[in-house]
PDB file of C-alpha atoms in Angstrom:
ATOM      1  CA  MET G  58     103.840  98.076  93.554  1.00 36.00           C
ATOM      2  CA  SER G  59     100.204  99.009  93.625  1.00 34.00           C
ATOM      3  CA  THR G  60      97.134  98.862  95.786  1.00 39.00           C
ATOM      4  CA  ASN G  61      93.453  98.728  95.009  1.00 39.00           C
ATOM      5  CA  ASP G  62      92.598 101.219  97.737  1.00 42.00           C
ATOM      6  CA  GLU G  63      91.926 104.756  96.557  1.00 46.00           C
ATOM      7  CA  ASN G  64      91.908 107.929  98.629  1.00 46.00           C
ATOM      8  CA  ASN G  65      93.105 106.237 101.776  1.00 50.00           C
ATOM      9  CA  GLU G  66      93.037 108.161 105.004  1.00 51.00           C
ATOM     10  CA  LEU G  67      96.509 108.522 106.451  1.00 53.00           C
ATOM     11  CA  THR G  68      97.361 107.829 110.087  1.00 51.00           C
ATOM     12  CA  LEU G  69     101.065 107.775 110.894  1.00 51.00           C
ATOM     13  CA  ASP G  70     102.463 106.486 114.181  1.00 50.00           C
ATOM     14  CA  GLU G  71     105.770 108.372 114.163  1.00 47.00           C
ATOM     15  CA  GLU G  72     107.350 106.193 116.867  1.00 52.00           C
ATOM     16  CA  GLU G  73     106.684 102.861 115.167  1.00 64.00           C
ATOM     17  CA  GLY G  74     106.905 104.034 111.555  1.00 82.00           C
ATOM     18  CA  ILE G  75     103.534 102.388 110.907  1.00 87.00           C
ATOM     19  CA  ILE G  76     100.936 103.917 108.638  1.00 85.00           C
ATOM     20  CA  GLU G  77      97.343 102.794 108.947  1.00 86.00           C
ATOM     21  CA  LEU G  78      95.295 103.256 105.810  1.00 84.00           C
ATOM     22  CA  GLU G  79      91.538 103.147 105.739  1.00 82.00           C
ATOM     23  CA  ASP G  80      89.971 102.509 102.360  1.00 80.00           C
ATOM     24  CA  GLU G  81      86.626 103.845 101.196  1.00 81.00           C
ATOM     25  CA  ASP G  82      84.905 100.704 102.570  1.00 90.00           C
ATOM     26  CA  GLY G  83      86.298 101.270 106.075  1.00 89.00           C
ATOM     27  CA  ASN G  84      88.877  98.460 105.921  1.00 90.00           C
ATOM     28  CA  VAL G  85      92.110  99.318 107.754  1.00 89.00           C
ATOM     29  CA  SER G  86      95.490  97.995 106.594  1.00 87.00           C
ATOM     30  CA  ARG G  87      98.819  98.559 108.342  1.00 89.00           C
ATOM     31  CA  PHE G  88     101.987  99.372 106.422  1.00 90.00           C
ATOM     32  CA  GLU G  89     105.532 100.092 107.457  1.00 90.00           C
ATOM     33  CA  PHE G  90     106.814 103.432 106.248  1.00 89.00           C
ATOM     34  CA  ILE G  91     110.009 102.948 104.209  1.00 89.00           C
ATOM     35  CA  ASP G  92     110.607 106.260 102.454  1.00 91.00           C
ATOM     36  CA  ARG G  93     108.993 109.536 101.414  1.00 93.00           C
ATOM     37  CA  MET G  94     110.200 111.725  98.588  1.00 96.00           C
ATOM     38  CA  GLU G  95     109.296 114.784  96.582  1.00 96.00           C
ATOM     39  CA  PHE G  96     109.400 113.867  92.916  1.00 96.00           C
ATOM     40  CA  ARG G  97     108.158 115.747  89.864  1.00 95.00           C
ATOM     41  CA  GLY G  98     106.017 118.096  91.914  1.00 94.00           C
ATOM     42  CA  GLY G  99     104.364 115.414  94.040  1.00 95.00           C
ATOM     43  CA  ILE G 100     105.001 113.673  97.345  1.00 95.00           C
ATOM     44  CA  TYR G 101     105.269 109.890  97.178  1.00 96.00           C
ATOM     45  CA  TYR G 102     105.421 107.244  99.898  1.00 94.00           C
ATOM     46  CA  ALA G 103     107.011 103.787  99.696  1.00 94.00           C
ATOM     47  CA  LEU G 104     105.366 101.289 102.045  1.00 93.00           C
ATOM     48  CA  VAL G 105     105.566  97.574 102.799  1.00 89.00           C
ATOM     49  CA  PRO G 106     102.910  95.515 104.583  1.00 87.00           C
ATOM     50  CA  ALA G 107     103.513  95.752 108.334  1.00 85.00           C
ATOM     51  CA  ASP G 108     103.301  91.988 108.726  1.00 81.00           C
ATOM     52  CA  TYR G 109     106.150  91.031 106.359  1.00 71.00           C
ATOM     53  CA  ASP G 110     108.692  88.479 107.593  1.00 68.00           C
ATOM     54  CA  GLU G 111     111.798  90.447 108.601  1.00 66.00           C
ATOM     55  CA  GLU G 112     114.057  87.414 108.133  1.00 66.00           C
ATOM     56  CA  GLU G 113     112.935  86.966 104.528  1.00 67.00           C
ATOM     57  CA  GLY G 114     112.842  90.709 103.879  1.00 61.00           C
ATOM     58  CA  ALA G 115     110.144  92.657 102.124  1.00 57.00           C
ATOM     59  CA  THR G 116     109.647  91.306  98.627  1.00 65.00           C
ATOM     60  CA  GLU G 117     107.646  94.205  97.246  1.00 83.00           C
ATOM     61  CA  PHE G 118     106.574  97.700  98.096  1.00 90.00           C
ATOM     62  CA  ILE G 119     103.676  99.920  97.172  1.00 92.00           C
ATOM     63  CA  ILE G 120     103.751 103.545  96.149  1.00 95.00           C
ATOM     64  CA  LEU G 121     101.073 106.000  97.142  1.00 94.00           C
ATOM     65  CA  LYS G 122     100.882 109.689  96.323  1.00 95.00           C
ATOM     66  CA  GLU G 123      99.869 112.377  98.798  1.00 93.00           C
ATOM     67  CA  THR G 124      96.862 114.376  97.669  1.00 90.00           C
ATOM     68  CA  GLU G 125      94.654 116.958  99.320  1.00 88.00           C
ATOM     69  CA  ILE G 126      90.920 116.308  99.260  1.00 84.00           C
ATOM     70  CA  ASN G 127      88.527 118.695 100.970  1.00 89.00           C
ATOM     71  CA  GLY G 128      91.408 120.198 102.944  1.00 89.00           C
ATOM     72  CA  GLU G 129      92.634 116.814 104.235  1.00 87.00           C
ATOM     73  CA  ASN G 130      95.837 115.043 103.241  1.00 85.00           C
ATOM     74  CA  MET G 131      95.154 111.600 101.837  1.00 84.00           C
ATOM     75  CA  LEU G 132      97.206 108.906 100.190  1.00 86.00           C
ATOM     76  CA  ALA G 133      95.942 107.654  96.867  1.00 89.00           C
ATOM     77  CA  THR G 134      97.010 105.104  94.324  1.00 89.00           C
ATOM     78  CA  VAL G 135      98.965 106.315  91.336  1.00 93.00           C
ATOM     79  CA  ASP G 136      96.766 105.457  88.370  1.00 91.00           C
ATOM     80  CA  ASN G 137      99.165 106.610  85.653  1.00 95.00           C
ATOM     81  CA  GLU G 138     101.492 103.695  84.853  1.00 95.00           C
ATOM     82  CA  GLU G 139     104.284 105.948  83.558  1.00 96.00           C
ATOM     83  CA  GLU G 140     104.170 108.073  86.734  1.00 96.00           C
ATOM     84  CA  MET G 141     104.097 104.912  88.897  1.00 95.00           C
ATOM     85  CA  ASN G 142     107.098 103.399  87.108  1.00 96.00           C
ATOM     86  CA  ALA G 143     109.105 106.642  87.280  1.00 97.00           C
ATOM     87  CA  ALA G 144     108.446 107.015  91.023  1.00 97.00           C
ATOM     88  CA  GLY G 145     109.219 103.318  91.546  1.00 95.00           C
ATOM     89  CA  ASP G 146     112.517 103.617  89.690  1.00 95.00           C
ATOM     90  CA  GLU G 147     113.464 106.641  91.786  1.00 96.00           C
ATOM     91  CA  PHE G 148     112.661 104.772  95.019  1.00 94.00           C
ATOM     92  CA  LEU G 149     114.733 101.791  93.831  1.00 92.00           C
ATOM     93  CA  LYS G 150     117.700 104.104  93.231  1.00 93.00           C
ATOM     94  CA  ARG G 151     117.311 105.450  96.757  1.00 91.00           C
ATOM     95  CA  PHE G 152     116.979 101.927  98.208  1.00 85.00           C
ATOM     96  CA  ALA G 153     120.159 100.825  96.422  1.00 83.00           C
ATOM     97  CA  GLU G 154     122.043 103.226  98.674  1.00 82.00           C
ATOM     98  CA  LEU G 155     120.645 101.455 101.756  1.00 70.00           C
ATOM     99  CA  PRO G 156     122.089  97.914 101.799  1.00 62.00           C
ATOM    100  CA  GLU G 157     119.934  96.805 104.750  1.00 60.00           C
ATOM    101  CA  LEU G 158     116.765  97.033 102.635  1.00 51.00           C
ATOM    102  CA  ASP G 159     115.897  93.994 100.525  1.00 52.00           C
ATOM    103  CA  ILE G 160     112.955  95.197  98.462  1.00 53.00           C
ATOM    104  CA  ASP G 161     112.081  94.223  94.907  1.00 55.00           C
ATOM    105  CA  GLU G 162     109.762  96.188  92.647  1.00 49.00           C
ATOM    106  CA  GLU G 163     106.689  94.316  91.468  1.00 46.00           C
TER     107      GLU G 163
END
């Protein structure tokens, strides 16, 4: 439930539900948007890699937090383990209400 990329630039394709993240080295990764929530004063995103096998289901998800840097919205890793676990638990509660999602926390 983590990523090594910090301060990723956010590009969201609303029609496909795909978010492209560019890390500080210019590498672009594609993720499928699963959920977004306001939690404890922040905005968090739950994402799965866009290339996961739909038949097997997504086995893990990552959590990124929306931050504003120099007037631009960015997604960044959550470095605080307690904050990460609390947000992850909240997402898992939300996912439990959606039986079609098969996502485990890692």
